[in-house]
Amino acid sequence: MQISVEAHAKLNLTLDITGLRPDGYHLLDMLVQSLDLADTVTLSPNTSGAISLRTNERRLPEDEGNIAWRAAALFYEKAGKKCEGLKISIKKRIPLAAGLGGGSADGAAVLLGLNRLEGLPFTKDQLEDMALELGADVPLCLTGGTLEAEGIGGILSPLPDLPRCWFVLAKPGEKVSTGEMYRKYDALPAARHPDTQAAIGAVCGGDLEELGRHMYNVFEAVWQDENIRAVKEILRQAGALGSTLSGSGPTVFGLFDDKEKAGRAVSALKAADYAPFICEPADAGCEIED
């Protein structure tokens, strides 16, 4: 028996840093949206006695350096049983190191898929607790849809689905490590903060225009990058209701309530030698394929 799970990318419609814990973890408040852009994670039990992992992306590790491998190991540890053998195959579609949660989504997909294969030994809450041990974005990638994520990522509040809309994304640079981005943020003398509660109110009211006005990510102040500013300007001129970074960057995205405008943004970004793609909201983070 094998099982395949769609592992959806995510966008941070807002991202705010609200504090710092004594252990050094930053406290966050984020409005997050899953996308129809997804990796496919396939789990195949076998009798090898070991976890193996293969992916179509050569730049990714295929051992314990991959969060999907660690997710499987953690699952069996929490279940109190030895892995008799498992092959993990990942078909990557989510861009690497882009702030879109691709690795976290793959790890979440392994937890969800193994739970089904093993007869549902864990509840949803238990899986979310396990996911948080793997990384701050893993619980929100497991649950997905439209939600608020707080704390270090483990406090999740589901929200209504967005009205029909489109997101145009472009990755205009190379990622800087998340740890380095936090250090740079901490060194800023002052920072603008998003009004995440106002953005949530817009979501609950189905008001995309108001949501666009409140989209902001505090890491924008850290980047100060000409390419990021250029992408935001192209999106604005094409009619985006708002634009910001996802995660710690460098992916920039714009929100559109009109598919034709979104298409014009894609064309303009291509003409400027960026590599854009267009996505729609998804109502789940990880989904088991029938």
PDB file of C-alpha atoms in Angstrom:
ATOM      1  CA  MET A   1       0.000   0.000   0.000  1.00  0.00           C
ATOM      2  CA  GLN A   2       1.160   3.546  -0.690  1.00  0.00           C
ATOM      3  CA  ILE A   3      -0.345   6.952  -0.126  1.00  0.00           C
ATOM      4  CA  SER A   4       0.178  10.340  -1.801  1.00  0.00           C
ATOM      5  CA  VAL A   5      -0.337  13.690  -0.125  1.00  0.00           C
ATOM      6  CA  GLU A   6      -0.593  17.128  -1.737  1.00  0.00           C
ATOM      7  CA  ALA A   7       1.602  19.503   0.295  1.00  0.00           C
ATOM      8  CA  HIS A   8       0.455  23.067  -0.372  1.00  0.00           C
ATOM      9  CA  ALA A   9       2.605  26.198  -0.355  1.00  0.00           C
ATOM     10  CA  LYS A  10       1.648  29.090   1.917  1.00  0.00           C
ATOM     11  CA  LEU A  11       1.732  32.865   1.790  1.00  0.00           C
ATOM     12  CA  ASN A  12       2.058  35.249   4.717  1.00  0.00           C
ATOM     13  CA  LEU A  13      -0.565  37.906   4.020  1.00  0.00           C
ATOM     14  CA  THR A  14       0.738  39.599   7.152  1.00  0.00           C
ATOM     15  CA  LEU A  15       3.755  38.784   9.296  1.00  0.00           C
ATOM     16  CA  ASP A  16       4.438  40.618  12.535  1.00  0.00           C
ATOM     17  CA  ILE A  17       7.095  40.010  15.197  1.00  0.00           C
ATOM     18  CA  THR A  18       5.440  40.737  18.542  1.00  0.00           C
ATOM     19  CA  GLY A  19       8.131  39.793  21.037  1.00  0.00           C
ATOM     20  CA  LEU A  20      11.061  37.623  22.021  1.00  0.00           C
ATOM     21  CA  ARG A  21      10.927  34.661  24.390  1.00  0.00           C
ATOM     22  CA  PRO A  22      13.667  34.107  26.990  1.00  0.00           C
ATOM     23  CA  ASP A  23      14.874  31.105  24.981  1.00  0.00           C
ATOM     24  CA  GLY A  24      15.493  33.321  21.938  1.00  0.00           C
ATOM     25  CA  TYR A  25      12.443  32.330  19.870  1.00  0.00           C
ATOM     26  CA  HIS A  26      10.600  35.226  18.273  1.00  0.00           C
ATOM     27  CA  LEU A  27       6.868  35.533  18.874  1.00  0.00           C
ATOM     28  CA  LEU A  28       4.804  36.024  15.739  1.00  0.00           C
ATOM     29  CA  ASP A  29       1.338  37.038  14.644  1.00  0.00           C
ATOM     30  CA  MET A  30       0.604  36.084  11.030  1.00  0.00           C
ATOM     31  CA  LEU A  31      -2.284  35.863   8.615  1.00  0.00           C
ATOM     32  CA  VAL A  32      -1.527  32.869   6.421  1.00  0.00           C
ATOM     33  CA  GLN A  33      -3.074  31.510   3.225  1.00  0.00           C
ATOM     34  CA  SER A  34      -2.520  28.133   1.553  1.00  0.00           C
ATOM     35  CA  LEU A  35      -2.085  28.049  -2.241  1.00  0.00           C
ATOM     36  CA  ASP A  36      -3.028  25.596  -4.950  1.00  0.00           C
ATOM     37  CA  LEU A  37       0.712  25.315  -5.705  1.00  0.00           C
ATOM     38  CA  ALA A  38       1.781  22.018  -4.115  1.00  0.00           C
ATOM     39  CA  ASP A  39       4.424  19.314  -3.885  1.00  0.00           C
ATOM     40  CA  THR A  40       3.348  15.669  -4.046  1.00  0.00           C
ATOM     41  CA  VAL A  41       4.697  13.481  -1.234  1.00  0.00           C
ATOM     42  CA  THR A  42       4.272   9.716  -1.729  1.00  0.00           C
ATOM     43  CA  LEU A  43       4.829   7.243   1.119  1.00  0.00           C
ATOM     44  CA  SER A  44       5.505   3.581   0.347  1.00  0.00           C
ATOM     45  CA  PRO A  45       5.979   1.160   3.262  1.00  0.00           C
ATOM     46  CA  ASN A  46       8.435  -1.668   2.646  1.00  0.00           C
ATOM     47  CA  THR A  47      10.541  -4.192   4.562  1.00  0.00           C
ATOM     48  CA  SER A  48      13.921  -2.448   4.283  1.00  0.00           C
ATOM     49  CA  GLY A  49      14.002  -1.563   7.956  1.00  0.00           C
ATOM     50  CA  ALA A  50      14.997   2.024   7.145  1.00  0.00           C
ATOM     51  CA  ILE A  51      13.647   5.366   5.975  1.00  0.00           C
ATOM     52  CA  SER A  52      14.732   6.327   2.452  1.00  0.00           C
ATOM     53  CA  LEU A  53      13.931   9.525   0.581  1.00  0.00           C
ATOM     54  CA  ARG A  54      14.100  10.535  -3.077  1.00  0.00           C
ATOM     55  CA  THR A  55      13.199  13.830  -4.733  1.00  0.00           C
ATOM     56  CA  ASN A  56      13.297  15.343  -8.214  1.00  0.00           C
ATOM     57  CA  GLU A  57      15.181  18.373  -6.811  1.00  0.00           C
ATOM     58  CA  ARG A  58      18.925  17.688  -6.771  1.00  0.00           C
ATOM     59  CA  ARG A  59      19.665  20.525  -4.372  1.00  0.00           C
ATOM     60  CA  LEU A  60      17.693  18.903  -1.546  1.00  0.00           C
ATOM     61  CA  PRO A  61      19.236  16.442   0.936  1.00  0.00           C
ATOM     62  CA  GLU A  62      17.853  12.913   0.874  1.00  0.00           C
ATOM     63  CA  ASP A  63      18.674  11.969   4.459  1.00  0.00           C
ATOM     64  CA  GLU A  64      18.038  13.370   7.940  1.00  0.00           C
ATOM     65  CA  GLY A  65      18.931  16.791   6.555  1.00  0.00           C
ATOM     66  CA  ASN A  66      15.493  16.819   4.916  1.00  0.00           C
ATOM     67  CA  ILE A  67      12.570  17.781   7.149  1.00  0.00           C
ATOM     68  CA  ALA A  68      10.387  15.111   5.523  1.00  0.00           C
ATOM     69  CA  TRP A  69      12.866  12.398   6.639  1.00  0.00           C
ATOM     70  CA  ARG A  70      12.913  13.853  10.163  1.00  0.00           C
ATOM     71  CA  ALA A  71       9.106  13.951  10.220  1.00  0.00           C
ATOM     72  CA  ALA A  72       8.953  10.206   9.561  1.00  0.00           C
ATOM     73  CA  ALA A  73      11.536   9.479  12.243  1.00  0.00           C
ATOM     74  CA  LEU A  74       9.662  11.637  14.751  1.00  0.00           C
ATOM     75  CA  PHE A  75       6.341   9.976  13.917  1.00  0.00           C
ATOM     76  CA  TYR A  76       7.682   6.493  14.639  1.00  0.00           C
ATOM     77  CA  GLU A  77       9.387   7.723  17.812  1.00  0.00           C
ATOM     78  CA  LYS A  78       6.123   9.218  19.101  1.00  0.00           C
ATOM     79  CA  ALA A  79       4.236   6.069  18.091  1.00  0.00           C
ATOM     80  CA  GLY A  80       6.686   3.981  20.115  1.00  0.00           C
ATOM     81  CA  LYS A  81       7.472   1.630  17.259  1.00  0.00           C
ATOM     82  CA  LYS A  82      10.371   0.823  14.997  1.00  0.00           C
ATOM     83  CA  CYS A  83      10.101   1.746  11.350  1.00  0.00           C
ATOM     84  CA  GLU A  84       9.967  -1.508   9.385  1.00  0.00           C
ATOM     85  CA  GLY A  85      10.771   0.401   6.201  1.00  0.00           C
ATOM     86  CA  LEU A  86       9.490   3.480   4.393  1.00  0.00           C
ATOM     87  CA  LYS A  87      10.246   5.108   1.051  1.00  0.00           C
ATOM     88  CA  ILE A  88       9.427   8.824   0.771  1.00  0.00           C
ATOM     89  CA  SER A  89       9.209  10.254  -2.753  1.00  0.00           C
ATOM     90  CA  ILE A  90       8.808  14.019  -3.179  1.00  0.00           C
ATOM     91  CA  LYS A  91       7.861  15.683  -6.444  1.00  0.00           C
ATOM     92  CA  LYS A  92       8.826  19.327  -5.888  1.00  0.00           C
ATOM     93  CA  ARG A  93       6.850  22.139  -7.482  1.00  0.00           C
ATOM     94  CA  ILE A  94       7.148  24.770  -4.740  1.00  0.00           C
ATOM     95  CA  PRO A  95      10.282  26.879  -5.326  1.00  0.00           C
ATOM     96  CA  LEU A  96      13.122  26.290  -2.890  1.00  0.00           C
ATOM     97  CA  ALA A  97      14.215  28.856  -0.304  1.00  0.00           C
ATOM     98  CA  ALA A  98      11.426  31.225  -1.282  1.00  0.00           C
ATOM     99  CA  GLY A  99       9.479  31.861   1.931  1.00  0.00           C
ATOM    100  CA  LEU A 100       6.611  29.673   0.679  1.00  0.00           C
ATOM    101  CA  GLY A 101       6.920  26.863   3.230  1.00  0.00           C
ATOM    102  CA  GLY A 102       7.825  24.097   0.787  1.00  0.00           C
ATOM    103  CA  GLY A 103      10.005  22.110   3.190  1.00  0.00           C
ATOM    104  CA  SER A 104       7.559  22.579   6.052  1.00  0.00           C
ATOM    105  CA  ALA A 105       4.686  21.429   3.838  1.00  0.00           C
ATOM    106  CA  ASP A 106       6.595  18.265   2.908  1.00  0.00           C
ATOM    107  CA  GLY A 107       7.222  17.492   6.579  1.00  0.00           C
ATOM    108  CA  ALA A 108       3.556  18.074   7.395  1.00  0.00           C
ATOM    109  CA  ALA A 109       2.510  15.810   4.518  1.00  0.00           C
ATOM    110  CA  VAL A 110       4.623  12.968   5.898  1.00  0.00           C
ATOM    111  CA  LEU A 111       2.950  13.268   9.309  1.00  0.00           C
ATOM    112  CA  LEU A 112      -0.541  13.287   7.790  1.00  0.00           C
ATOM    113  CA  GLY A 113       0.178  10.418   5.415  1.00  0.00           C
ATOM    114  CA  LEU A 114       1.844   8.194   8.007  1.00  0.00           C
ATOM    115  CA  ASN A 115      -1.025   8.767  10.406  1.00  0.00           C
ATOM    116  CA  ARG A 116      -3.407   7.408   7.767  1.00  0.00           C
ATOM    117  CA  LEU A 117      -1.129   4.476   6.900  1.00  0.00           C
ATOM    118  CA  GLU A 118      -0.745   3.527  10.563  1.00  0.00           C
ATOM    119  CA  GLY A 119      -4.477   3.529  11.314  1.00  0.00           C
ATOM    120  CA  LEU A 120      -4.876   7.067  12.720  1.00  0.00           C
ATOM    121  CA  PRO A 121      -3.056   6.633  16.048  1.00  0.00           C
ATOM    122  CA  PHE A 122      -2.817  10.393  16.588  1.00  0.00           C
ATOM    123  CA  THR A 123      -5.479  13.087  16.815  1.00  0.00           C
ATOM    124  CA  LYS A 124      -5.261  16.310  14.813  1.00  0.00           C
ATOM    125  CA  ASP A 125      -4.070  18.191  17.907  1.00  0.00           C
ATOM    126  CA  GLN A 126      -1.382  15.593  18.562  1.00  0.00           C
ATOM    127  CA  LEU A 127      -0.169  15.862  14.976  1.00  0.00           C
ATOM    128  CA  GLU A 128       0.010  19.648  15.316  1.00  0.00           C
ATOM    129  CA  ASP A 129       2.084  19.300  18.509  1.00  0.00           C
ATOM    130  CA  MET A 130       4.401  16.918  16.675  1.00  0.00           C
ATOM    131  CA  ALA A 131       4.607  19.299  13.733  1.00  0.00           C
ATOM    132  CA  LEU A 132       5.723  22.159  15.981  1.00  0.00           C
ATOM    133  CA  GLU A 133       8.716  20.089  17.082  1.00  0.00           C
ATOM    134  CA  LEU A 134       9.842  20.078  13.438  1.00  0.00           C
ATOM    135  CA  GLY A 135       9.532  23.822  12.830  1.00  0.00           C
ATOM    136  CA  ALA A 136       7.375  26.894  13.328  1.00  0.00           C
ATOM    137  CA  ASP A 137       5.712  26.684   9.890  1.00  0.00           C
ATOM    138  CA  VAL A 138       4.946  22.948   9.956  1.00  0.00           C
ATOM    139  CA  PRO A 139       1.690  23.149  12.001  1.00  0.00           C
ATOM    140  CA  LEU A 140       0.204  25.844   9.761  1.00  0.00           C
ATOM    141  CA  CYS A 141       1.244  23.887   6.656  1.00  0.00           C
ATOM    142  CA  LEU A 142      -0.451  20.812   8.138  1.00  0.00           C
ATOM    143  CA  THR A 143      -3.751  22.600   8.818  1.00  0.00           C
ATOM    144  CA  GLY A 144      -3.705  25.234   6.086  1.00  0.00           C
ATOM    145  CA  GLY A 145      -6.538  27.132   4.491  1.00  0.00           C
ATOM    146  CA  THR A 146      -6.929  30.694   5.737  1.00  0.00           C
ATOM    147  CA  LEU A 147      -5.767  31.095   9.327  1.00  0.00           C
ATOM    148  CA  GLU A 148      -4.079  33.210  11.954  1.00  0.00           C
ATOM    149  CA  ALA A 149      -0.896  31.741  13.437  1.00  0.00           C
ATOM    150  CA  GLU A 150       0.510  33.092  16.702  1.00  0.00           C
ATOM    151  CA  GLY A 151       3.239  32.379  19.221  1.00  0.00           C
ATOM    152  CA  ILE A 152       6.075  30.486  17.561  1.00  0.00           C
ATOM    153  CA  GLY A 153       3.614  29.111  15.025  1.00  0.00           C
ATOM    154  CA  GLY A 154       1.620  26.608  17.072  1.00  0.00           C
ATOM    155  CA  ILE A 155      -1.445  28.702  18.008  1.00  0.00           C
ATOM    156  CA  LEU A 156      -3.756  28.388  15.004  1.00  0.00           C
ATOM    157  CA  SER A 157      -7.138  30.041  14.461  1.00  0.00           C
ATOM    158  CA  PRO A 158      -8.998  29.000  11.281  1.00  0.00           C
ATOM    159  CA  LEU A 159     -10.710  31.789   9.333  1.00  0.00           C
ATOM    160  CA  PRO A 160     -13.304  31.914   6.518  1.00  0.00           C
ATOM    161  CA  ASP A 161     -12.110  31.113   3.003  1.00  0.00           C
ATOM    162  CA  LEU A 162     -11.135  34.079   0.851  1.00  0.00           C
ATOM    163  CA  PRO A 163     -13.463  35.170  -1.965  1.00  0.00           C
ATOM    164  CA  ARG A 164     -12.334  34.170  -5.471  1.00  0.00           C
ATOM    165  CA  CYS A 165      -8.960  35.803  -6.050  1.00  0.00           C
ATOM    166  CA  TRP A 166      -5.521  35.298  -7.562  1.00  0.00           C
ATOM    167  CA  PHE A 167      -1.970  35.719  -6.305  1.00  0.00           C
ATOM    168  CA  VAL A 168       0.912  36.563  -8.621  1.00  0.00           C
ATOM    169  CA  LEU A 169       4.309  35.565  -7.210  1.00  0.00           C
ATOM    170  CA  ALA A 170       7.903  36.237  -8.193  1.00  0.00           C
ATOM    171  CA  LYS A 171      11.173  35.392  -6.450  1.00  0.00           C
ATOM    172  CA  PRO A 172      13.519  38.260  -7.357  1.00  0.00           C
ATOM    173  CA  GLY A 173      16.578  37.195  -5.390  1.00  0.00           C
ATOM    174  CA  GLU A 174      18.314  34.532  -3.339  1.00  0.00           C
ATOM    175  CA  LYS A 175      17.193  33.692   0.175  1.00  0.00           C
ATOM    176  CA  VAL A 176      19.111  34.870   3.226  1.00  0.00           C
ATOM    177  CA  SER A 177      18.948  32.457   6.171  1.00  0.00           C
ATOM    178  CA  THR A 178      15.925  33.003   8.392  1.00  0.00           C
ATOM    179  CA  GLY A 179      18.178  33.332  11.445  1.00  0.00           C
ATOM    180  CA  GLU A 180      20.145  36.110   9.766  1.00  0.00           C
ATOM    181  CA  MET A 181      16.923  37.900   8.830  1.00  0.00           C
ATOM    182  CA  TYR A 182      15.772  37.840  12.455  1.00  0.00           C
ATOM    183  CA  ARG A 183      19.136  39.208  13.599  1.00  0.00           C
ATOM    184  CA  LYS A 184      18.892  42.037  11.078  1.00  0.00           C
ATOM    185  CA  TYR A 185      15.328  42.789  12.166  1.00  0.00           C
ATOM    186  CA  ASP A 186      16.353  42.895  15.829  1.00  0.00           C
ATOM    187  CA  ALA A 187      19.033  45.479  14.942  1.00  0.00           C
ATOM    188  CA  LEU A 188      16.539  47.896  13.356  1.00  0.00           C
ATOM    189  CA  PRO A 189      15.965  51.073  15.409  1.00  0.00           C
ATOM    190  CA  ALA A 190      12.230  51.053  14.692  1.00  0.00           C
ATOM    191  CA  ALA A 191       9.886  49.082  12.468  1.00  0.00           C
ATOM    192  CA  ARG A 192       6.489  49.386  10.859  1.00  0.00           C
ATOM    193  CA  HIS A 193       4.022  46.711  11.961  1.00  0.00           C
ATOM    194  CA  PRO A 194       1.023  45.290  10.106  1.00  0.00           C
ATOM    195  CA  ASP A 195      -2.478  45.546  11.544  1.00  0.00           C
ATOM    196  CA  THR A 196      -3.149  41.825  11.425  1.00  0.00           C
ATOM    197  CA  GLN A 197      -6.470  42.160  13.242  1.00  0.00           C
ATOM    198  CA  ALA A 198      -7.711  44.623  10.624  1.00  0.00           C
ATOM    199  CA  ALA A 199      -6.590  42.199   7.902  1.00  0.00           C
ATOM    200  CA  ILE A 200      -8.478  39.392   9.661  1.00  0.00           C
ATOM    201  CA  GLY A 201     -11.552  41.616   9.834  1.00  0.00           C
ATOM    202  CA  ALA A 202     -11.298  42.109   6.077  1.00  0.00           C
ATOM    203  CA  VAL A 203     -11.086  38.341   5.558  1.00  0.00           C
ATOM    204  CA  CYS A 204     -14.127  37.756   7.752  1.00  0.00           C
ATOM    205  CA  GLY A 205     -16.014  40.444   5.819  1.00  0.00           C
ATOM    206  CA  GLY A 206     -14.948  39.069   2.428  1.00  0.00           C
ATOM    207  CA  ASP A 207     -13.396  42.436   1.543  1.00  0.00           C
ATOM    208  CA  LEU A 208     -10.367  41.819  -0.672  1.00  0.00           C
ATOM    209  CA  GLU A 209      -9.686  45.508  -1.247  1.00  0.00           C
ATOM    210  CA  GLU A 210      -9.468  46.123   2.499  1.00  0.00           C
ATOM    211  CA  LEU A 211      -7.305  43.032   2.925  1.00  0.00           C
ATOM    212  CA  GLY A 212      -4.903  44.321   0.287  1.00  0.00           C
ATOM    213  CA  ARG A 213      -4.513  47.604   2.160  1.00  0.00           C
ATOM    214  CA  HIS A 214      -3.421  45.761   5.308  1.00  0.00           C
ATOM    215  CA  MET A 215      -1.019  43.219   3.811  1.00  0.00           C
ATOM    216  CA  TYR A 216       2.479  43.802   5.201  1.00  0.00           C
ATOM    217  CA  ASN A 217       5.472  41.776   6.371  1.00  0.00           C
ATOM    218  CA  VAL A 218       7.992  43.264   8.814  1.00  0.00           C
ATOM    219  CA  PHE A 219      10.876  41.655   6.906  1.00  0.00           C
ATOM    220  CA  GLU A 220      10.290  44.177   4.104  1.00  0.00           C
ATOM    221  CA  ALA A 221      12.203  46.664   6.258  1.00  0.00           C
ATOM    222  CA  VAL A 222      15.152  44.255   6.420  1.00  0.00           C
ATOM    223  CA  TRP A 223      15.525  43.527   2.710  1.00  0.00           C
ATOM    224  CA  GLN A 224      15.748  47.041   1.214  1.00  0.00           C
ATOM    225  CA  ASP A 225      16.327  45.400  -2.159  1.00  0.00           C
ATOM    226  CA  GLU A 226      15.880  47.124  -5.524  1.00  0.00           C
ATOM    227  CA  ASN A 227      14.536  43.987  -7.200  1.00  0.00           C
ATOM    228  CA  ILE A 228      11.913  43.527  -4.507  1.00  0.00           C
ATOM    229  CA  ARG A 229      10.835  47.147  -4.904  1.00  0.00           C
ATOM    230  CA  ALA A 230      10.733  46.691  -8.687  1.00  0.00           C
ATOM    231  CA  VAL A 231       8.465  43.634  -8.457  1.00  0.00           C
ATOM    232  CA  LYS A 232       6.137  45.421  -6.032  1.00  0.00           C
ATOM    233  CA  GLU A 233       5.891  48.378  -8.426  1.00  0.00           C
ATOM    234  CA  ILE A 234       5.077  46.121 -11.398  1.00  0.00           C
ATOM    235  CA  LEU A 235       2.354  44.428  -9.352  1.00  0.00           C
ATOM    236  CA  ARG A 236       0.950  47.789  -8.257  1.00  0.00           C
ATOM    237  CA  GLN A 237       0.826  49.123 -11.801  1.00  0.00           C
ATOM    238  CA  ALA A 238      -0.950  45.969 -12.955  1.00  0.00           C
ATOM    239  CA  GLY A 239      -3.722  46.567 -10.433  1.00  0.00           C
ATOM    240  CA  ALA A 240      -2.741  44.541  -7.376  1.00  0.00           C
ATOM    241  CA  LEU A 241      -4.876  45.309  -4.329  1.00  0.00           C
ATOM    242  CA  GLY A 242      -1.736  44.959  -2.211  1.00  0.00           C
ATOM    243  CA  SER A 243       1.639  43.260  -2.200  1.00  0.00           C
ATOM    244  CA  THR A 244       4.240  42.126   0.302  1.00  0.00           C
ATOM    245  CA  LEU A 245       6.820  39.429   1.049  1.00  0.00           C
ATOM    246  CA  SER A 246       6.080  35.874   2.100  1.00  0.00           C
ATOM    247  CA  GLY A 247       7.960  34.433   5.067  1.00  0.00           C
ATOM    248  CA  SER A 248      11.419  35.931   5.419  1.00  0.00           C
ATOM    249  CA  GLY A 249      11.506  36.407   1.634  1.00  0.00           C
ATOM    250  CA  PRO A 250      12.526  36.884  -1.012  1.00  0.00           C
ATOM    251  CA  THR A 251       9.268  35.927  -2.782  1.00  0.00           C
ATOM    252  CA  VAL A 252       7.026  38.940  -3.449  1.00  0.00           C
ATOM    253  CA  PHE A 253       3.345  38.501  -4.256  1.00  0.00           C
ATOM    254  CA  GLY A 254       0.374  40.615  -5.211  1.00  0.00           C
ATOM    255  CA  LEU A 255      -3.324  40.059  -4.522  1.00  0.00           C
ATOM    256  CA  PHE A 256      -5.769  40.432  -7.446  1.00  0.00           C
ATOM    257  CA  ASP A 257      -9.560  40.271  -7.617  1.00  0.00           C
ATOM    258  CA  ASP A 258      -9.483  40.196 -11.428  1.00  0.00           C
ATOM    259  CA  LYS A 259      -7.886  37.353 -13.397  1.00  0.00           C
ATOM    260  CA  GLU A 260      -7.137  39.547 -16.423  1.00  0.00           C
ATOM    261  CA  LYS A 261      -5.202  42.008 -14.262  1.00  0.00           C
ATOM    262  CA  ALA A 262      -3.322  39.116 -12.706  1.00  0.00           C
ATOM    263  CA  GLY A 263      -2.456  37.894 -16.197  1.00  0.00           C
ATOM    264  CA  ARG A 264      -1.161  41.333 -17.150  1.00  0.00           C
ATOM    265  CA  ALA A 265       1.034  41.296 -14.049  1.00  0.00           C
ATOM    266  CA  VAL A 266       2.484  37.941 -15.102  1.00  0.00           C
ATOM    267  CA  SER A 267       3.238  39.304 -18.578  1.00  0.00           C
ATOM    268  CA  ALA A 268       4.863  42.459 -17.194  1.00  0.00           C
ATOM    269  CA  LEU A 269       7.035  40.480 -14.790  1.00  0.00           C
ATOM    270  CA  LYS A 270       8.148  38.157 -17.578  1.00  0.00           C
ATOM    271  CA  ALA A 271       9.024  41.164 -19.729  1.00  0.00           C
ATOM    272  CA  ALA A 272      11.206  42.446 -16.869  1.00  0.00           C
ATOM    273  CA  ASP A 273      13.045  39.086 -16.734  1.00  0.00           C
ATOM    274  CA  TYR A 274      11.422  37.840 -13.558  1.00  0.00           C
ATOM    275  CA  ALA A 275       9.908  34.341 -13.423  1.00  0.00           C
ATOM    276  CA  PRO A 276       6.362  34.761 -12.102  1.00  0.00           C
ATOM    277  CA  PHE A 277       3.598  32.288 -11.530  1.00  0.00           C
ATOM    278  CA  ILE A 278      -0.073  32.664 -10.674  1.00  0.00           C
ATOM    279  CA  CYS A 279      -1.908  30.815  -7.888  1.00  0.00           C
ATOM    280  CA  GLU A 280      -5.316  30.620  -6.267  1.00  0.00           C
ATOM    281  CA  PRO A 281      -6.147  30.034  -2.590  1.00  0.00           C
ATOM    282  CA  ALA A 282      -6.439  26.462  -1.317  1.00  0.00           C
ATOM    283  CA  ASP A 283      -8.695  25.486   1.581  1.00  0.00           C
ATOM    284  CA  ALA A 284      -6.262  23.025   3.177  1.00  0.00           C
ATOM    285  CA  GLY A 285      -2.577  22.691   3.904  1.00  0.00           C
ATOM    286  CA  CYS A 286      -2.087  18.983   3.232  1.00  0.00           C
ATOM    287  CA  GLU A 287      -4.582  16.742   1.469  1.00  0.00           C
ATOM    288  CA  ILE A 288      -4.475  12.988   0.986  1.00  0.00           C
ATOM    289  CA  GLU A 289      -5.113  12.068  -2.646  1.00  0.00           C
ATOM    290  CA  ASP A 290      -7.996   9.672  -3.237  1.00  0.00           C
TER     291      ASP A 290
END
